[in-house]
One Martini backbone bead per residue (centre of mass of N, CA, C, O) as a GRO file, in nm:
protein
  251
    1MET     BB    1  13.518  -1.274   0.088
    2ASN     BB    2  13.653  -1.114   0.432
    3VAL     BB    3  13.505  -0.855   0.587
    4ASP     BB    4  13.584  -0.583   0.840
    5VAL     BB    5  13.354  -0.366   0.876
    6ASP     BB    6  13.461  -0.187   1.108
    7ALA     BB    7  13.705  -0.127   0.925
    8VAL     BB    8  13.515  -0.001   0.680
    9ARG     BB    9  13.396   0.252   0.879
   10LYS     BB   10  13.606   0.416   0.964
   11LEU     BB   11  13.725   0.509   0.688
   12CYS     BB   12  13.444   0.690   0.632
   13ASN     BB   13  13.617   0.879   0.829
   14PRO     BB   14  13.776   1.085   1.024
   15PHE     BB   15  14.164   0.999   1.168
   16ASN     BB   16  14.420   0.907   1.287
   17SER     BB   17  14.704   0.886   1.179
   18ASP     BB   18  14.771   0.648   1.478
   19ASP     BB   19  14.435   0.490   1.390
   20TRP     BB   20  14.430   0.294   1.166
   21PRO     BB   21  14.270   0.042   0.981
   22HIS     BB   22  14.294  -0.309   0.971
   23LEU     BB   23  14.255  -0.439   0.654
   24VAL     BB   24  14.149  -0.635   0.438
   25CYS     BB   25  14.331  -0.778   0.216
   26PRO     BB   26  14.262  -0.787  -0.146
   27SER     BB   27  14.461  -1.009  -0.259
   28CYS     BB   28  14.411  -1.244   0.016
   29GLY     BB   29  14.203  -1.180   0.218
   30LYS     BB   30  14.375  -1.189   0.524
   31GLY     BB   31  14.541  -1.009   0.585
   32ARG     BB   32  14.650  -0.698   0.714
   33LEU     BB   33  14.672  -0.331   0.641
   34ILE     BB   34  14.990  -0.171   0.707
   35PRO     BB   35  15.075   0.116   0.813
   36PRO     BB   36  15.326   0.304   0.874
   37LYS     BB   37  15.442   0.532   1.016
   38GLU     BB   38  15.425   0.876   1.113
   39GLU     BB   39  15.678   0.989   1.013
   40GLU     BB   40  15.622   0.856   0.726
   41LEU     BB   41  15.405   0.995   0.642
   42ALA     BB   42  15.504   1.306   0.630
   43GLY     BB   43  15.649   1.251   0.373
   44HIS     BB   44  15.338   1.200   0.201
   45ILE     BB   45  15.325   1.507   0.205
   46PRO     BB   46  15.281   1.780   0.045
   47ARG     BB   47  15.469   2.063   0.106
   48GLN     BB   48  15.312   2.293  -0.013
   49HIS     BB   49  15.080   2.177   0.229
   50THR     BB   50  15.260   2.249   0.472
   51ALA     BB   51  15.365   2.356   0.806
   52ALA     BB   52  15.634   2.302   0.954
   53THR     BB   53  15.587   2.596   1.122
   54ARG     BB   54  15.511   2.880   1.244
   55ASP     BB   55  15.629   3.095   0.994
   56ILE     BB   56  15.401   2.927   0.812
   57GLY     BB   57  15.176   2.899   1.056
   58GLU     BB   58  14.921   2.718   1.155
   59PRO     BB   59  14.855   2.412   1.195
   60GLU     BB   60  14.547   2.439   1.230
   61ASP     BB   61  14.605   2.556   0.902
   62THR     BB   62  14.671   2.290   0.780
   63HIS     BB   63  14.604   2.143   0.441
   64GLY     BB   64  14.619   1.850   0.249
   65THR     BB   65  14.709   1.591   0.123
   66PHE     BB   66  14.778   1.241   0.065
   67TYR     BB   67  15.005   0.971   0.067
   68VAL     BB   68  14.976   0.554   0.097
   69HIS     BB   69  15.084   0.296   0.185
   70LEU     BB   70  14.995  -0.035   0.279
   71SER     BB   71  15.085  -0.347   0.420
   72CYS     BB   72  15.080  -0.673   0.442
   73ASN     BB   73  15.122  -0.896   0.717
   74LEU     BB   74  15.185  -1.142   0.538
   75PRO     BB   75  15.459  -1.333   0.381
   76ILE     BB   76  15.299  -1.465   0.128
   77CYS     BB   77  15.227  -1.143   0.055
   78GLU     BB   78  15.340  -0.870   0.067
   79ASP     BB   79  15.113  -0.652  -0.031
   80TRP     BB   80  14.975  -0.341  -0.157
   81ALA     BB   81  14.836  -0.019  -0.118
   82VAL     BB   82  14.658   0.279  -0.165
   83ALA     BB   83  14.637   0.581  -0.011
   84THR     BB   84  14.394   0.884  -0.040
   85GLY     BB   85  14.366   1.216   0.036
   86ASP     BB   86  14.304   1.401   0.312
   87CYS     BB   87  14.446   1.705   0.543
   88THR     BB   88  14.501   1.783   0.851
   89TYR     BB   89  14.511   1.980   1.186
   90VAL     BB   90  14.457   1.910   1.489
   91ARG     BB   91  14.359   2.016   1.816
   92ASN     BB   92  14.429   1.889   2.124
   93PRO     BB   93  14.277   2.048   2.443
   94GLU     BB   94  14.440   1.894   2.638
   95SER     BB   95  14.681   1.987   2.590
   96TRP     BB   96  14.995   2.206   2.730
   97LYS     BB   97  15.225   2.224   2.512
   98PRO     BB   98  15.445   2.441   2.377
   99ASP     BB   99  15.474   2.222   2.129
  100TRP     BB  100  15.312   2.181   1.902
  101SER     BB  101  15.395   1.860   1.797
  102ASP     BB  102  15.201   1.794   2.082
  103PHE     BB  103  14.912   1.940   1.999
  104ILE     BB  104  14.862   1.786   1.766
  105THR     BB  105  14.668   1.645   1.500
  106LEU     BB  106  14.660   1.404   1.213
  107VAL     BB  107  14.421   1.418   0.982
  108LEU     BB  108  14.253   1.172   0.804
  109ARG     BB  109  14.100   1.132   0.457
  110VAL     BB  110  13.960   0.923   0.204
  111ARG     BB  111  13.921   0.890  -0.082
  112THR     BB  112  14.121   0.656  -0.218
  113MET     BB  113  14.167   0.286  -0.311
  114TYR     BB  114  14.447   0.038  -0.404
  115PRO     BB  115  14.308  -0.170  -0.423
  116PRO     BB  116  13.984  -0.224  -0.376
  117VAL     BB  117  13.855  -0.271  -0.116
  118GLY     BB  118  13.652  -0.405   0.076
  119ILE     BB  119  13.254  -0.366   0.177
  120VAL     BB  120  13.168  -0.713   0.167
  121SER     BB  121  13.078  -1.015   0.221
  122ILE     BB  122  13.186  -1.279   0.010
  123PRO     BB  123  13.048  -1.606  -0.130
  124GLU     BB  124  13.183  -1.805  -0.330
  125LYS     BB  125  12.900  -1.855  -0.467
  126THR     BB  126  12.883  -1.631  -0.604
  127PRO     BB  127  12.842  -1.448  -0.870
  128ASP     BB  128  13.053  -1.287  -1.088
  129VAL     BB  129  12.814  -1.026  -1.159
  130VAL     BB  130  12.819  -0.942  -0.876
  131VAL     BB  131  13.112  -0.905  -0.802
  132ALA     BB  132  13.141  -0.683  -0.999
  133GLU     BB  133  12.958  -0.482  -0.904
  134LEU     BB  134  13.094  -0.443  -0.587
  135ASN     BB  135  13.381  -0.354  -0.681
  136ARG     BB  136  13.253  -0.133  -0.864
  137ALA     BB  137  13.151   0.039  -0.570
  138ALA     BB  138  13.398   0.040  -0.387
  139SER     BB  139  13.584   0.208  -0.590
  140VAL     BB  140  13.405   0.468  -0.503
  141THR     BB  141  13.318   0.530  -0.240
  142TRP     BB  142  13.518   0.766  -0.116
  143ILE     BB  143  13.435   0.993  -0.364
  144ASP     BB  144  13.128   0.861  -0.506
  145PRO     BB  145  12.844   0.782  -0.271
  146ARG     BB  146  12.637   0.766  -0.561
  147SER     BB  147  12.778   0.555  -0.742
  148ALA     BB  148  12.777   0.349  -0.559
  149VAL     BB  149  12.460   0.336  -0.495
  150THR     BB  150  12.399   0.264  -0.795
  151THR     BB  151  12.609   0.018  -0.821
  152LEU     BB  152  12.439  -0.187  -0.639
  153ARG     BB  153  12.189  -0.189  -0.777
  154VAL     BB  154  12.308  -0.350  -1.041
  155ALA     BB  155  12.345  -0.557  -0.873
  156LEU     BB  156  12.062  -0.672  -0.882
  157GLU     BB  157  12.005  -0.732  -1.094
  158ARG     BB  158  12.214  -0.956  -1.155
  159LEU     BB  159  12.078  -1.122  -0.934
  160MET     BB  160  11.798  -1.134  -1.079
  161ASP     BB  161  11.955  -1.310  -1.312
  162ALA     BB  162  12.097  -1.547  -1.115
  163GLN     BB  163  11.785  -1.609  -1.022
  164ASP     BB  164  11.590  -1.613  -1.282
  165VAL     BB  165  11.458  -1.307  -1.248
  166ARG     BB  166  11.281  -1.187  -1.537
  167ARG     BB  167  11.243  -0.930  -1.695
  168GLY     BB  168  11.077  -0.869  -1.945
  169LYS     BB  169  10.852  -0.561  -1.813
  170LEU     BB  170  11.023  -0.582  -1.561
  171ASP     BB  171  11.130  -0.376  -1.323
  172LEU     BB  172  11.326  -0.383  -1.028
  173ASP     BB  173  11.056  -0.391  -0.868
  174GLY     BB  174  10.914  -0.628  -0.995
  175ARG     BB  175  11.173  -0.851  -0.941
  176ILE     BB  176  11.189  -0.837  -0.642
  177LYS     BB  177  10.858  -0.919  -0.567
  178LEU     BB  178  10.905  -1.183  -0.726
  179PHE     BB  179  11.156  -1.278  -0.535
  180THR     BB  180  10.945  -1.229  -0.225
  181ASN     BB  181  10.753  -1.473  -0.267
  182ALA     BB  182  11.008  -1.674  -0.202
  183ASN     BB  183  11.180  -1.444  -0.023
  184GLU     BB  184  11.107  -1.230   0.221
  185GLU     BB  185  11.340  -1.110   0.371
  186LEU     BB  186  11.525  -1.049   0.155
  187GLY     BB  187  11.354  -0.858  -0.037
  188LYS     BB  188  11.385  -0.636   0.155
  189LEU     BB  189  11.667  -0.569   0.154
  190LEU     BB  190  11.641  -0.533  -0.198
  191LEU     BB  191  11.441  -0.285  -0.148
  192ALA     BB  192  11.607  -0.106  -0.013
  193VAL     BB  193  11.853  -0.071  -0.187
  194LYS     BB  194  11.661   0.033  -0.446
  195HIS     BB  195  11.583   0.289  -0.273
  196VAL     BB  196  11.900   0.380  -0.232
  197GLY     BB  197  11.974   0.403  -0.536
  198ASN     BB  198  11.788   0.592  -0.629
  199GLY     BB  199  11.853   0.866  -0.496
  200GLY     BB  200  12.139   0.874  -0.649
  201ALA     BB  201  12.000   0.852  -0.955
  202HIS     BB  202  11.766   1.062  -0.958
  203ARG     BB  203  11.773   1.238  -0.619
  204SER     BB  204  12.028   1.358  -0.539
  205ASP     BB  205  12.116   1.216  -0.276
  206GLN     BB  206  12.256   1.190   0.002
  207MET     BB  207  12.582   1.068   0.068
  208SER     BB  208  12.776   0.796   0.238
  209PRO     BB  209  13.008   0.576   0.292
  210VAL     BB  210  12.841   0.426   0.516
  211ASP     BB  211  12.587   0.367   0.339
  212VAL     BB  212  12.736   0.189   0.127
  213VAL     BB  213  12.779  -0.010   0.355
  214ASP     BB  214  12.559  -0.070   0.450
  215MET     BB  215  12.396  -0.141   0.153
  216ALA     BB  216  12.604  -0.407   0.138
  217GLU     BB  217  12.523  -0.548   0.408
  218PHE     BB  218  12.268  -0.650   0.282
  219ILE     BB  219  12.350  -0.794   0.029
  220GLY     BB  220  12.543  -0.983   0.192
  221ILE     BB  221  12.290  -1.128   0.388
  222VAL     BB  222  12.136  -1.228   0.119
  223LEU     BB  223  12.440  -1.399   0.019
  224GLU     BB  224  12.404  -1.621   0.266
  225GLY     BB  225  12.120  -1.702   0.202
  226LEU     BB  226  12.220  -1.822  -0.074
  227TYR     BB  227  12.544  -1.885  -0.032
  228ASP     BB  228  12.479  -1.977   0.290
  229THR     BB  229  12.485  -2.021   0.643
  230GLU     BB  230  12.442  -1.772   0.734
  231ASP     BB  231  12.274  -1.513   1.009
  232ARG     BB  232  12.220  -1.131   1.001
  233ARG     BB  233  11.872  -1.049   0.957
  234SER     BB  234  11.771  -0.845   1.184
  235ALA     BB  235  11.853  -0.579   1.177
  236ALA     BB  236  11.832  -0.507   0.863
  237LEU     BB  237  11.537  -0.533   0.879
  238ALA     BB  238  11.435  -0.322   1.068
  239ARG     BB  239  11.565  -0.093   0.858
  240ALA     BB  240  11.430  -0.218   0.560
  241GLU     BB  241  11.138  -0.101   0.671
  242ARG     BB  242  11.187   0.185   0.685
  243ILE     BB  243  11.330   0.241   0.435
  244ASN     BB  244  11.023   0.135   0.276
  245GLN     BB  245  10.840   0.327   0.402
  246ASN     BB  246  10.969   0.601   0.291
  247LYS     BB  247  11.197   0.520   0.029
  248ARG     BB  248  11.449   0.609   0.197
  249LEU     BB  249  11.739   0.749   0.335
  250VAL     BB  250  11.713   0.562   0.733
  251ASP     BB  251  11.801   0.457   0.992
   0.00000   0.00000   0.00000
């Protein structure tokens, strides 16, 4: 499945409700998930969390949760996914209109997606055991990034299995270094993901959805090198080298 990484990255941060990223449909892998109109979305915000008029509080003091159905735009699919998360109203400093509905923007932050949207493009020949772990990471990316990067680390274990880099007495670090003997550049990317996964699992490092997507992209580039013909290594390798030097997440 191909993934629009730019759209996924946009989903990682708060965004205006009228500016939804058009994500690739997780069901068909070809269409795009389209949100409802903004006025329809307002009906999906629990009433007890919202202020409808100034009589019950300033609009920008309003916050709560939302849910929304996103529909695939392909007629042959028309499947849908459900997004939930946090919402708040933010004042637009450029507006001068007296009616608060004209200068307050509804800002959303996604916490869950089901079915989960992909966070990395996966070549068709990728082993199922690796795909399963990448999908598990995608399912918790928005609500628990630390768990997601830990799951990406497990995906590396499955990839080493698939590449016949036997465990024996070797830990994951040793297996990746053995793999690197024959695949130097790809091994550097995997080692960087391992270091970040270690931070999530053992050091309680702070992680964000963006960090998960970045590390998933490293894995995606490795999968392309092993199971596809595309090559996007240069920029990723430069960052992987910085992570490997520091043995932790860095820009």
